[in-house]
CSV table of C-alpha atoms in Angstrom, one decimal:
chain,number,residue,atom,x,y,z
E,1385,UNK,CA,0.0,0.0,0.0
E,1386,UNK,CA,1.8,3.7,-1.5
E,1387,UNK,CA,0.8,7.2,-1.7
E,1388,UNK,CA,2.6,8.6,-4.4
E,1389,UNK,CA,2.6,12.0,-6.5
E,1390,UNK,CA,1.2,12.4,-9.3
E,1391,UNK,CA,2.6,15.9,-10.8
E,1392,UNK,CA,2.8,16.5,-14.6
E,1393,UNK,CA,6.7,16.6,-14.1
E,1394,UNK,CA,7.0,13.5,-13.6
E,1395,UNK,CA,6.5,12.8,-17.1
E,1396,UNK,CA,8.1,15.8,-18.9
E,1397,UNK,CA,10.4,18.6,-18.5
E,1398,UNK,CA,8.8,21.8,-17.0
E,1399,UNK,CA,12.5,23.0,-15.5
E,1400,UNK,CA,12.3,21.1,-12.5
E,1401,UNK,CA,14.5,18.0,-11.6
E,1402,UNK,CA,12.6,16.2,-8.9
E,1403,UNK,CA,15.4,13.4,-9.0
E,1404,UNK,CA,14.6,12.1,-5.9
E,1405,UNK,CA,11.1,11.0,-6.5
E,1406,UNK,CA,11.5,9.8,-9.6
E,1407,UNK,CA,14.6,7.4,-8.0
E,1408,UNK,CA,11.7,6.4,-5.1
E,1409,UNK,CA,9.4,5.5,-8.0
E,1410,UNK,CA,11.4,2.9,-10.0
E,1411,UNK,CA,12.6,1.9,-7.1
E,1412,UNK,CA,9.7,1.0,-5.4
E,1413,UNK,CA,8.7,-1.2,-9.0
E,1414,UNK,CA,11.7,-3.0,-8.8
E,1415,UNK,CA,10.3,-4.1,-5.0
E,1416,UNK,CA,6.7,-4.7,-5.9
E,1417,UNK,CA,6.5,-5.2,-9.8
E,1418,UNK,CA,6.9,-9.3,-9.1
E,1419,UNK,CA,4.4,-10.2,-6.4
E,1420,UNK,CA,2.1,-7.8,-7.8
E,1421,UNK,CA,-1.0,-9.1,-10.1
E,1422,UNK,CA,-3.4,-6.1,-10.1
E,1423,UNK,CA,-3.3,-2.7,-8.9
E,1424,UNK,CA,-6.3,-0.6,-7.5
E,1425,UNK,CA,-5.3,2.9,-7.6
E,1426,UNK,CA,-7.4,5.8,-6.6
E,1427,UNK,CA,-6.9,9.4,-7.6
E,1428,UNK,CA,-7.8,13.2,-7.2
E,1429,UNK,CA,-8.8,13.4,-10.6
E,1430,UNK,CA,-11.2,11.0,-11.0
E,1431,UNK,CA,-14.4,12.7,-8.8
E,1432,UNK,CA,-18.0,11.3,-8.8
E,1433,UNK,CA,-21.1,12.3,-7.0
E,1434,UNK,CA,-23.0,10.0,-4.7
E,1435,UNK,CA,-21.1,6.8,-5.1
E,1436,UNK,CA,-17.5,6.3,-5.4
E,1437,UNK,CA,-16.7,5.4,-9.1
E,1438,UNK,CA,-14.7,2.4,-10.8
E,1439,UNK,CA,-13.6,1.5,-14.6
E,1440,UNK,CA,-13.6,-1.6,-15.2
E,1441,UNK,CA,-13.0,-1.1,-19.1
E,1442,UNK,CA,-10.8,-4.5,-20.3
E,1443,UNK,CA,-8.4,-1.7,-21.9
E,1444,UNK,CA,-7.9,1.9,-20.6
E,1445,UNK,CA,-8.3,4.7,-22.1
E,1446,UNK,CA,-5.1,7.0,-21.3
E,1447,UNK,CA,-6.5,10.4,-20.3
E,1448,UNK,CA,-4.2,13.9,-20.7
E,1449,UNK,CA,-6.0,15.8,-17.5
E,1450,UNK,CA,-3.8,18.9,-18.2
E,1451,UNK,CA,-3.9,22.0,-20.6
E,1452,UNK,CA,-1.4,23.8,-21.7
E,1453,UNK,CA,2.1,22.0,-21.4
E,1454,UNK,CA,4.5,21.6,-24.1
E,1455,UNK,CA,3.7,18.7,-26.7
E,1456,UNK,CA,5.9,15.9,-25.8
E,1457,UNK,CA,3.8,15.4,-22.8
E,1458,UNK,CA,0.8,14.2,-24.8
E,1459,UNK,CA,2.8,12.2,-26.7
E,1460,UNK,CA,3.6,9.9,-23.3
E,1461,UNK,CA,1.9,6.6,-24.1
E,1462,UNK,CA,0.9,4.4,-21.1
E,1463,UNK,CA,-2.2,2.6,-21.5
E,1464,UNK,CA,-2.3,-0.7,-19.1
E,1465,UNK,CA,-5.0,-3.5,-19.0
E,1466,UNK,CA,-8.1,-3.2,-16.3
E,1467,UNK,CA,-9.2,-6.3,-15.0
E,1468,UNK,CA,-13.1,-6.5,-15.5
E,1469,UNK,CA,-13.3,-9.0,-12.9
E,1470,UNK,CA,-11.7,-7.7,-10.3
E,1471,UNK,CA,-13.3,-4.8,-10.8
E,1472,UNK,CA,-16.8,-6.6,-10.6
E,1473,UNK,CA,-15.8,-8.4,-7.5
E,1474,UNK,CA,-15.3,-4.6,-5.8
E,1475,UNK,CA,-18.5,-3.4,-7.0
E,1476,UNK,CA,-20.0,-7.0,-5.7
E,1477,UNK,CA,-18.0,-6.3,-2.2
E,1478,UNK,CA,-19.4,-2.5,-1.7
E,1479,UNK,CA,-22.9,-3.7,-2.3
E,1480,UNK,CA,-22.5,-6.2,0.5
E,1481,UNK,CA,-20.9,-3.8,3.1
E,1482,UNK,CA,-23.2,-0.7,2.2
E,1483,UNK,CA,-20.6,1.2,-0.2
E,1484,UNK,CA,-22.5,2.6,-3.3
E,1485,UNK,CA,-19.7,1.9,-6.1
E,1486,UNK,CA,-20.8,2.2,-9.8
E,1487,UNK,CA,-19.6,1.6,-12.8
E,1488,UNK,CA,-18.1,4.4,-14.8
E,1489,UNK,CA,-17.8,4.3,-18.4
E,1490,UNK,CA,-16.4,7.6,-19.8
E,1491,UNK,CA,-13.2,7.5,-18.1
E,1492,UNK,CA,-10.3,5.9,-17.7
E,1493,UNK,CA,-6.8,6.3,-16.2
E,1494,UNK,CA,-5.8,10.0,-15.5
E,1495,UNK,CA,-2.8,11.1,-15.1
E,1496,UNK,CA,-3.3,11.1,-11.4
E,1497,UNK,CA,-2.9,7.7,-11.6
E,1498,UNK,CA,-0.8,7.3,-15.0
E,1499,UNK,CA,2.4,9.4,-14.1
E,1500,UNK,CA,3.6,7.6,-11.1
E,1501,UNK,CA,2.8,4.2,-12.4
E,1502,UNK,CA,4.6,4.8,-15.6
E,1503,UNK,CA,7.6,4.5,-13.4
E,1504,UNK,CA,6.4,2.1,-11.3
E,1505,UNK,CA,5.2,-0.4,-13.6
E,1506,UNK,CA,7.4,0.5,-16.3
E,1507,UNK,CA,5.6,-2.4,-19.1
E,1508,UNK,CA,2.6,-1.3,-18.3
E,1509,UNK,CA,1.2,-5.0,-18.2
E,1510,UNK,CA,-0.1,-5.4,-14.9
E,1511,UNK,CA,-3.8,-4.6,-14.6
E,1512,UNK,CA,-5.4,-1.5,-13.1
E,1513,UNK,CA,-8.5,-0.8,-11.6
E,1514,UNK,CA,-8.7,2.9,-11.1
E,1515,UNK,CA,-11.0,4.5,-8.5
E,1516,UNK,CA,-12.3,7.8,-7.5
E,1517,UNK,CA,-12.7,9.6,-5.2
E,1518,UNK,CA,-16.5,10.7,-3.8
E,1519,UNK,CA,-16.6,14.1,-1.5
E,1520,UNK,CA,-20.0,14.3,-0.9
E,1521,UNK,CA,-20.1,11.0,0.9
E,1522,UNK,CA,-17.2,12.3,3.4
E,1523,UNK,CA,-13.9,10.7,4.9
E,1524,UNK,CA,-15.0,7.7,6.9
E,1525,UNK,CA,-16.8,6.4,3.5
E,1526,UNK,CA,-13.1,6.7,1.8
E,1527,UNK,CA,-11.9,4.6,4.4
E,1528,UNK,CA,-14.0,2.2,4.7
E,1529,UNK,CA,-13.9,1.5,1.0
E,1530,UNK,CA,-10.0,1.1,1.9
E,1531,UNK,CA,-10.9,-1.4,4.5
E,1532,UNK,CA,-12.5,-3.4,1.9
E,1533,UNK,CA,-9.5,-3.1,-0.7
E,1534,UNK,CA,-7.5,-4.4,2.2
E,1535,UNK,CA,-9.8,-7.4,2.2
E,1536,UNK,CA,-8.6,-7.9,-1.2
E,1537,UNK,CA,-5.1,-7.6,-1.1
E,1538,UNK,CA,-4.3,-10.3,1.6
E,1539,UNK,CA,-6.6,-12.6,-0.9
E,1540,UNK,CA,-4.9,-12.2,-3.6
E,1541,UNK,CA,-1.3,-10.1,-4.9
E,1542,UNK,CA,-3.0,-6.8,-5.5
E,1543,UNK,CA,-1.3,-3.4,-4.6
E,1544,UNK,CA,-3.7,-0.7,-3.3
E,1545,UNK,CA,-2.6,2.5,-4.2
E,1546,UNK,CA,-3.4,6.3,-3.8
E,1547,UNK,CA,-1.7,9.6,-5.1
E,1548,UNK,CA,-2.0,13.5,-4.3
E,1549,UNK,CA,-0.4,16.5,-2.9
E,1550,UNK,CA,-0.2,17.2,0.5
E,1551,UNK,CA,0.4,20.5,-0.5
E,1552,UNK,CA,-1.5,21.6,-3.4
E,1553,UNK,CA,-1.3,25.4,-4.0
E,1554,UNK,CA,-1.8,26.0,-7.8
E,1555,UNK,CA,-2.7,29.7,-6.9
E,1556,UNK,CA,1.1,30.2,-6.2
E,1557,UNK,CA,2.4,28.3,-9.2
E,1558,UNK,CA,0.2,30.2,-11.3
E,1559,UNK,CA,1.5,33.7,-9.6
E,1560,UNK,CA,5.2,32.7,-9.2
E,1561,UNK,CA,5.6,32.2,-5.6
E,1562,UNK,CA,9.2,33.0,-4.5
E,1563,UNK,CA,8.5,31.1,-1.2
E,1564,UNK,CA,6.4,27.9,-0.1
E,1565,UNK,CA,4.0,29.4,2.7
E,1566,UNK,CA,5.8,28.4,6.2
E,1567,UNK,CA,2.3,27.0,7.3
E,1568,UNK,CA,2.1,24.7,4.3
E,1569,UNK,CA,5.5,23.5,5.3
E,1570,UNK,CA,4.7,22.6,8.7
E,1571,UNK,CA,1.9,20.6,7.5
E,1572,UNK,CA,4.2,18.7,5.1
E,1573,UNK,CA,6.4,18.4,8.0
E,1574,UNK,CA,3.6,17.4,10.3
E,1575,UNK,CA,2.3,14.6,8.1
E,1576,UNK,CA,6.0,13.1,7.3
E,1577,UNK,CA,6.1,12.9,11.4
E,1578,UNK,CA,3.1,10.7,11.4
E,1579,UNK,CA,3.4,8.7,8.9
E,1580,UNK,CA,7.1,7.8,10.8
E,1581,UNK,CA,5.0,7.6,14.3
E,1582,UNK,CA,2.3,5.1,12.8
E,1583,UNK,CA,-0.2,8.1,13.8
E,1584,UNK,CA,-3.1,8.7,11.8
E,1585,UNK,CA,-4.9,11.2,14.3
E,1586,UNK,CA,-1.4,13.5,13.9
E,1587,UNK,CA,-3.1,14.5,10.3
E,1588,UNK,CA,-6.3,14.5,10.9
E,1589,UNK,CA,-6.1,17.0,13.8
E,1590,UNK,CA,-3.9,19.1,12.1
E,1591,UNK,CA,-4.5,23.1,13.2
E,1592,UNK,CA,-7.1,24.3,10.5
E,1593,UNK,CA,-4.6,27.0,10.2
E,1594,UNK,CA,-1.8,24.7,8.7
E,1595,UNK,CA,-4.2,22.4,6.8
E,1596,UNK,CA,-5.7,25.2,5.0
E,1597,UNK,CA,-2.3,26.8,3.8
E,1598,UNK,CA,-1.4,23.1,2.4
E,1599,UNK,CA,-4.9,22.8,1.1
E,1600,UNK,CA,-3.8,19.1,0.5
E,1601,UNK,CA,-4.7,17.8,-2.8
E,1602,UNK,CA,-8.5,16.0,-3.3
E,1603,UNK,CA,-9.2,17.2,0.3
E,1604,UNK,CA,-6.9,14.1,1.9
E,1605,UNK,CA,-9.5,11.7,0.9
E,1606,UNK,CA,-6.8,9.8,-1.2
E,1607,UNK,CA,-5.4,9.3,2.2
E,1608,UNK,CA,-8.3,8.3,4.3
E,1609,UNK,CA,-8.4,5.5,1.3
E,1610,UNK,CA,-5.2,4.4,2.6
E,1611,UNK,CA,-5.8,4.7,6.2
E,1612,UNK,CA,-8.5,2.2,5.7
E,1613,UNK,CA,-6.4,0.3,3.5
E,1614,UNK,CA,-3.4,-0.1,6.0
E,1615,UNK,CA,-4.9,-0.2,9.2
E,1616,UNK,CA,-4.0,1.9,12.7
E,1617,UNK,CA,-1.2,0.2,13.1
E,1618,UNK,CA,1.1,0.7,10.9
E,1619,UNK,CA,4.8,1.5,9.6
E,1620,UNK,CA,5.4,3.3,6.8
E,1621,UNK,CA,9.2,4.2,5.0
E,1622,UNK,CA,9.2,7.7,3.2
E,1623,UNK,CA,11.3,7.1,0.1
E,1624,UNK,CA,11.0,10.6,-1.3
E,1625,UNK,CA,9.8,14.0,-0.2
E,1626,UNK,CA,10.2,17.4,-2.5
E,1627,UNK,CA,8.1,20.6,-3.5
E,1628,UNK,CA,8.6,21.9,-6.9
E,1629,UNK,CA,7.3,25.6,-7.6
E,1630,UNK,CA,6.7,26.1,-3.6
E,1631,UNK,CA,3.7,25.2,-4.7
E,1632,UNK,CA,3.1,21.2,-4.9
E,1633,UNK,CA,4.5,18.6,-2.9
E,1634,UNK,CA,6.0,15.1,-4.5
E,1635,UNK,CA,5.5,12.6,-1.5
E,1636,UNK,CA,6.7,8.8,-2.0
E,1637,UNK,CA,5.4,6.8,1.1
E,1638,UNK,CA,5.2,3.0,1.5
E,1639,UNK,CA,3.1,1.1,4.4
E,1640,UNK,CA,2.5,-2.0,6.1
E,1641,UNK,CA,-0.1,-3.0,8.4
E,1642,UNK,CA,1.0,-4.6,11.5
């Protein structure tokens, strides 16, 4: 179980290096790429309304979520199998514990799930099931539709995976921002110190102050997935950690129940 980035830079050239993460990427597919047969992957970008969402499209269609970047990033080609059934069997599982999950037909796999598995998965041959994201229905739904992905995983080789920004300030890549706001940063900082404590309730009872000036991408439900995917106890190892623009953070983090 990872939460990962997912920042257009990590598939093309904007002017920033963000060597480190890119490094914790591969390296993380050379750790899991072998005992992993599916991947379930939830991200920012795909939002739904009322129920959570799932593809379950035999092939998936590669989606360019982003406007405006030089052409060689749309020339990126990484277009992975879904797995039908497994995605069936998820749809079949929320039904029986209460979680509305529906089938979604005009999407696919976003480049909030795309970019870091590119790297991860380098062959783009193991299957993905993407997932998204559902605001209305609040946090504990997110993690109890981790719960169940947990259920999966120790059933079968399946990585559960979720990606964001814990700090997500597009205003200040848009104006320039010669400095990452000092509250943002103590977020970042905040939630790198729980994730090395095993302390969910670190993050969640972050000072409004600090959470706002992070404004952490897809409102941390990415991470509630996770939380419900890993458990309360936990360890994690944070492979990378970087801001690019003082605007977005790149945050590389693998757990393990316990």
């Amino acid at each position: 179980m990872c939460f990962l980035p997912n920042t257009p830079t990590l598939i093309g050239d904007l002017g920033v290096k963000n060597d480190k993460t890119l490094s914790a990427l591969r390296s993380l597919g050379d750790e899991i790429r072998d005992t992993t047969d599916a991947v379930i992957i939830m991200s920012p970008h795909f939002q739904t309304s009322g129920s959570f969402g799932i593809v379950s499209s035999p092939r998936l269609k590669q989606i360019y979520d982003f406007y405006g970047f030089p052409s060689d990033f749309y020339e990126i080609k990484y277009e992975p199998p879904g797995d039908p059934d497994l995605a069936k069997e998820i749809m079949k599982l929320g039904s029986e514990n209460s979680i509305r999950i529906g089938q979604v037909t005009n999407w696919g796999l976003d480049h909030g799930a795309w970019s870091p598995l590119f790297h991860i998965f380098r062959d783009s041959d193991v299957p993905v099931v993407p997932l998204s994201i559902c605001p209305e229905i609040g946090p504990q739904a997110h993690v109890l539709l981790g719960k169940l992905m947990r259920s999966q995983s120790i059933k079968k080789n399946i990585c559960v995976l979720s990606t964001g920004s814990l700090i997500h300030r597009l205003d200040l890549f848009q104006r320039g921002n010669q400095e990452t706001p000092p509250a943002a940063v103590e977020y970042l900082n905040l939630c790198i110190s729980a994730f090395n404590e095993g302390n969910w309730e670190k993050i969640w009872n972050a000072p409004p102050d600090i959470v706002r000036a992070a404004s952490p991408e897809g409102h941390n439900l990415p991470l509630r997935f996770i939380q419900g995917a890993v458990g309360e106890k936990f360890k994690s190892r944070v492979l990378s950690n970087e801001i690019e623009f003082n605007a977005a953070s790149l945050t590389t983090v693998i757990f393990k129940n316990l």
